[in-house]
Short mmCIF file of C-alpha atoms and ligand atoms in Angstrom, two decimals:
data_model
loop_
_atom_site.label_atom_id
_atom_site.label_comp_id
_atom_site.label_asym_id
_atom_site.label_seq_id
_atom_site.Cartn_x
_atom_site.Cartn_y
_atom_site.Cartn_z
CA UNK I 1 10.74 2.72 -12.77
CA UNK I 2 13.28 3.46 -10.04
CA UNK I 3 13.40 7.14 -9.19
CA UNK I 4 15.56 8.94 -6.66
CA UNK I 5 14.29 12.27 -5.41
CA UNK I 6 16.91 14.75 -4.23
CA UNK I 7 16.43 18.23 -2.90
CA UNK I 8 16.65 20.23 0.30
CA UNK I 9 14.16 19.68 3.11
CA UNK I 10 10.98 21.51 2.21
CA UNK I 11 11.55 21.28 -1.56
CA UNK I 12 8.41 19.21 -1.96
CA UNK I 13 10.06 15.82 -2.49
CA UNK I 14 7.55 14.06 -0.29
CA UNK I 15 4.60 15.60 -2.14
CA UNK I 16 6.03 14.77 -5.55
CA UNK I 17 7.03 11.29 -4.40
CA UNK I 18 3.43 10.52 -3.40
CA UNK I 19 2.08 11.85 -6.72
CA UNK I 20 4.68 9.94 -8.74
CA UNK I 21 4.02 6.75 -6.79
CA UNK I 22 0.33 6.86 -7.59
CA UNK I 23 1.01 7.89 -11.19
CA UNK I 24 3.39 5.00 -11.86
CA UNK I 25 1.72 2.57 -9.41
CA UNK I 26 4.89 1.82 -7.49
CA UNK I 27 5.59 2.18 -3.75
CA UNK I 28 6.77 5.45 -2.19
CA UNK I 29 9.80 4.60 -0.07
CA UNK I 30 10.50 7.48 2.31
CA UNK I 31 13.23 6.94 4.89
CA UNK I 32 11.91 9.97 6.82
CA UNK I 33 8.43 8.37 7.03
CA UNK I 34 9.98 5.03 8.00
CA UNK I 35 11.98 6.62 10.81
CA UNK I 36 8.94 8.58 12.00
CA UNK I 37 6.98 5.34 12.05
CA UNK I 38 9.72 3.64 14.12
CA UNK I 39 9.67 6.60 16.50
CA UNK I 40 5.89 6.48 16.87
CA UNK I 41 5.96 2.74 17.55
CA UNK I 42 8.87 3.08 19.96
CA UNK I 43 10.93 0.33 18.29
CA UNK I 44 14.68 -0.07 19.03
CA UNK I 45 15.44 1.88 15.81
CA UNK I 46 12.91 4.51 16.83
CA UNK I 47 14.55 4.99 20.22
CA UNK I 48 17.97 5.19 18.61
CA UNK I 49 17.04 7.87 16.05
CA UNK I 50 14.67 10.00 18.12
CA UNK I 51 17.14 12.54 19.49
CA UNK I 52 19.08 12.76 16.21
CA UNK I 53 15.95 13.48 14.20
CA UNK I 54 14.53 15.98 16.66
CA UNK I 55 17.81 17.91 16.49
CA UNK I 56 17.74 17.93 12.68
CA UNK I 57 20.80 15.69 12.27
CA UNK I 58 21.21 12.67 10.02
CA UNK I 59 20.72 9.13 11.26
CA UNK I 60 23.89 7.02 10.88
CA UNK I 61 24.52 5.44 7.49
CA UNK I 62 24.57 1.89 8.90
CA UNK I 63 21.13 2.11 10.45
CA UNK I 64 19.69 3.83 7.38
CA UNK I 65 21.26 1.48 4.83
CA UNK I 66 20.12 -1.59 6.73
CA UNK I 67 16.54 -0.33 6.88
CA UNK I 68 16.52 0.43 3.12
CA UNK I 69 18.00 -2.96 2.30
CA UNK I 70 15.21 -4.66 4.21
CA UNK I 71 12.58 -2.48 2.50
CA UNK I 72 13.90 -3.14 -1.01
CA UNK I 73 13.85 -6.85 -0.29
CA UNK I 74 10.05 -6.88 -0.14
CA UNK I 75 8.01 -8.10 -3.11
CA UNK I 76 5.98 -4.90 -3.68
CA UNK I 77 9.00 -3.11 -5.20
CA UNK I 78 9.22 -5.59 -8.09
CA UNK I 79 7.99 -3.03 -10.65
CA UNK I 80 9.95 -0.14 -9.21
CA UNK I 81 9.81 2.41 -6.41
CA UNK I 82 10.22 6.08 -5.64
CA UNK I 83 13.05 6.79 -3.18
CA UNK I 84 12.40 9.92 -1.15
CA UNK I 85 15.03 11.12 1.31
CA UNK I 86 17.55 8.42 0.47
CA UNK I 87 20.42 8.46 -0.32
CA UNK I 88 21.48 11.49 1.68
CA UNK I 89 25.25 10.94 2.01
CA UNK I 90 28.01 9.73 -0.31
CA UNK I 91 28.26 6.50 1.72
CA UNK I 92 24.53 5.87 1.25
CA UNK I 93 24.73 6.54 -2.49
CA UNK I 94 27.59 4.05 -2.81
CA UNK I 95 25.73 1.50 -0.72
CA UNK I 96 22.62 1.92 -2.89
CA UNK I 97 24.67 1.38 -6.05
CA UNK I 98 26.01 -1.92 -4.69
CA UNK I 99 22.60 -2.99 -3.39
CA UNK I 100 20.85 -2.33 -6.71
CA UNK I 101 23.68 -4.00 -8.57
CA UNK I 102 23.29 -7.11 -6.41
CA UNK I 103 19.55 -7.07 -7.13
CA UNK I 104 20.22 -6.70 -10.85
CA UNK I 105 18.38 -3.37 -11.00
CA UNK I 106 19.15 0.10 -12.30
CA UNK I 107 18.21 3.63 -11.36
CA UNK I 108 15.90 5.14 -13.99
CA UNK I 109 16.45 8.78 -13.05
CA UNK I 110 17.51 11.04 -10.21
CA UNK I 111 15.29 14.11 -9.94
CA UNK I 112 16.69 17.04 -8.04
CA UNK I 113 14.16 19.64 -6.89
CA UNK I 114 15.63 23.12 -6.53
CA UNK I 115 14.12 25.80 -4.31
CA UNK I 116 15.59 29.04 -2.88
CA UNK I 117 16.54 28.94 0.80
CA UNK I 118 14.09 31.67 1.99
CA UNK I 119 11.20 29.80 0.39
CA UNK I 120 12.25 26.57 2.13
CA UNK I 121 12.20 28.08 5.59
CA UNK I 122 8.79 29.64 4.95
CA UNK I 123 7.38 26.39 3.63
CA UNK I 124 8.60 24.22 6.47
CA UNK I 125 7.52 26.52 9.26
CA UNK I 126 3.96 26.60 7.83
CA UNK I 127 3.79 22.89 7.10
CA UNK I 128 1.19 20.80 8.93
CA UNK I 129 0.28 17.18 8.37
CA UNK I 130 -2.39 14.70 9.26
CA UNK I 131 -1.04 12.13 11.72
CA UNK I 132 -3.60 9.61 10.46
CA UNK I 133 -3.40 9.66 6.64
CA UNK I 134 -0.21 11.66 6.07
CA UNK I 135 -1.74 14.40 3.90
CA UNK I 136 0.44 17.51 4.02
CA UNK I 137 -0.93 21.08 4.18
CA UNK I 138 0.51 24.57 4.50
CA UNK I 139 -1.15 27.14 6.74
CA UNK I 140 -1.22 29.80 4.01
CA UNK I 141 -0.32 28.15 0.68
CA UNK I 142 -2.33 24.97 0.86
CA UNK I 143 -4.68 25.29 3.83
CA UNK I 144 -7.23 22.63 4.78
CA UNK I 145 -10.91 23.58 4.36
CA UNK I 146 -11.34 23.76 8.12
CA UNK I 147 -8.45 25.37 9.95
CA UNK I 148 -6.30 22.79 11.72
CA UNK I 149 -8.18 19.68 10.54
CA UNK I 150 -7.62 17.17 7.75
CA UNK I 151 -9.98 17.43 4.75
CA UNK I 152 -10.04 13.66 4.37
CA UNK I 153 -10.65 12.35 7.85
CA UNK I 154 -11.09 15.41 10.07
CA UNK I 155 -8.11 14.48 12.27
CA UNK I 156 -6.34 17.38 14.02
CA UNK I 157 -3.24 18.46 12.05
CA UNK I 158 0.20 18.49 13.67
CA UNK I 159 3.56 20.15 13.06
CA UNK I 160 6.55 17.83 12.73
CA UNK I 161 8.94 18.14 15.69
CA UNK I 162 11.73 18.93 13.25
CA UNK I 163 9.84 21.70 11.42
CA UNK I 164 10.56 24.14 14.26
CA UNK I 165 12.74 27.06 13.02
CA UNK I 166 16.01 26.21 14.81
CA UNK I 167 15.83 22.61 13.63
CA UNK I 168 15.00 23.69 10.09
CA UNK I 169 18.30 25.61 9.94
CA UNK I 170 20.25 22.56 11.10
CA UNK I 171 18.53 20.34 8.51
CA UNK I 172 19.42 22.81 5.75
CA UNK I 173 23.06 22.81 6.88
CA UNK I 174 23.13 19.01 6.84
CA UNK I 175 21.66 19.07 3.35
CA UNK I 176 24.19 21.57 1.99
CA UNK I 177 27.19 19.76 3.41
CA UNK I 178 26.25 16.10 2.97
CA UNK I 179 23.45 15.65 0.44
CA UNK I 180 23.94 18.39 -2.14
CA UNK I 181 27.22 16.82 -3.34
CA UNK I 182 25.17 13.81 -4.51
CA UNK I 183 23.87 15.93 -7.39
CA UNK I 184 27.34 15.74 -8.89
CA UNK I 185 27.51 12.01 -8.14
CA UNK I 186 24.39 11.39 -10.25
CA UNK I 187 25.29 14.02 -12.85
CA UNK I 188 28.53 12.12 -13.45
CA UNK I 189 26.43 9.00 -14.09
CA UNK I 190 24.19 10.92 -16.52
CA UNK I 191 21.18 10.28 -14.32
CA UNK I 192 20.47 13.75 -12.96
CA UNK I 193 17.55 15.96 -13.98
CA UNK I 194 17.15 19.28 -12.18
CA UNK I 195 13.62 20.58 -11.69
CA UNK I 196 12.54 23.93 -10.34
CA UNK I 197 10.41 23.06 -7.31
CA UNK I 198 8.30 26.21 -7.51
CA UNK I 199 4.61 26.14 -8.45
CA UNK I 200 1.64 23.97 -7.60
CA UNK I 201 2.18 20.28 -6.85
CA UNK I 202 0.32 19.32 -10.05
CA UNK I 203 2.32 21.82 -12.11
CA UNK I 204 5.60 20.42 -10.79
CA UNK I 205 4.34 16.89 -11.42
CA UNK I 206 3.65 17.82 -15.05
CA UNK I 207 7.20 19.19 -15.45
CA UNK I 208 8.56 16.01 -13.83
CA UNK I 209 6.62 13.71 -16.15
CA UNK I 210 7.79 15.66 -19.15
CA UNK I 211 11.39 15.37 -17.94
CA UNK I 212 10.85 11.61 -17.72
CA UNK I 213 9.39 11.54 -21.21
CA UNK I 214 5.96 10.44 -19.92
P1 ADP T 301 13.07 16.37 5.06
O1 ADP T 301 13.49 15.95 3.69
O2 ADP T 301 11.90 17.27 5.02
O3 ADP T 301 14.20 16.85 5.93
P2 ADP T 301 12.56 13.60 5.86
O4 ADP T 301 11.19 13.22 6.25
O5 ADP T 301 13.09 13.06 4.57
O6 ADP T 301 12.54 15.16 5.89
O7 ADP T 301 13.59 13.20 6.99
C1 ADP T 301 13.40 13.57 8.35
C2 ADP T 301 14.60 13.17 9.19
O8 ADP T 301 14.79 11.75 9.14
C3 ADP T 301 15.94 13.74 8.72
O9 ADP T 301 16.15 15.05 9.19
C4 ADP T 301 16.91 12.70 9.33
O10 ADP T 301 17.10 12.91 10.70
C5 ADP T 301 16.17 11.41 9.15
N1 ADP T 301 16.50 10.77 7.85
C6 ADP T 301 15.65 10.54 6.81
N2 ADP T 301 16.27 9.96 5.78
C7 ADP T 301 17.57 9.82 6.15
C8 ADP T 301 18.73 9.31 5.52
N3 ADP T 301 18.69 8.81 4.27
N4 ADP T 301 19.90 9.33 6.21
C9 ADP T 301 19.97 9.81 7.45
N5 ADP T 301 18.92 10.32 8.11
C10 ADP T 301 17.73 10.33 7.47
#
C-alpha cells in the first residue's frame, strides 16, 4: 500500500495520513514533520530550511528528494507507506517516479483532498498541536478537553510558526502554483482520486477507505 496524499495546506492530509497509517499498519512519511524535526534538533538540514519554512516557502527539491530517498531506504517501509506533503513540485513527482521504479515499487493511489480556501485559512489559524505526541487540535472545531493542553499527555499546545495568517497565505500561493498541477500529473496516470475534505476526520477516513475499495 503506497499512498500519496495531495491537497492544500490545512486540508487535513496530516490527520488522514495518521489514520490511514494506523489502519493499514504502514509508516506515515511526512516531509513537513521530518523538516520540523530537523529544525527542532538544529541539524544542518534544519538550519538550512528554517527561514524558508517560517516564510511559508518550499524547501529546495534537492534537499527534499535526498531526505525522502534516505527515508524510503529504511526497512520499515517494506509493506508500504503513506506519503504526506511529498511530492509538492513536478520535479519531486518525477524524482519519486524514478526512485520507486528503481526500488521496483508502484504507487497504489494518489488521494487529493479538496477544501475551499476560506475554510483552509480558518482551519490553519485555529490549529494547535502537542509538541510531545503530535496530536493536532483546533481551538473551536476539535478542542482539547482542557483549554491549551493535550488530552493525552497534558503538554501545553503550540501553534506552528507557519500557521500565522501572513504565512498561511504564502503557503496557499505556493500550493496553487507548484503543487496543484500534480493532480493532473497523477490523473494522467489514472492514479488520482479526489475526496472532499469536509466533515469529521473519521467520516473522511470512511470515504477514503471506500475510495480505496477497503
Ligand atoms: P502543510 O501541508 O500544512 O503546509 P507540511 O507540514 O506538509 O504543512 O509542510 C510544512 C513546510 O515544510 C512547508 O511549508 C515547506 O516549507 C516544507 N515542506 C514540506 N514538504 C515539502 C516538500 N515536499 N517540498 C518542499 N518543501 C516542503
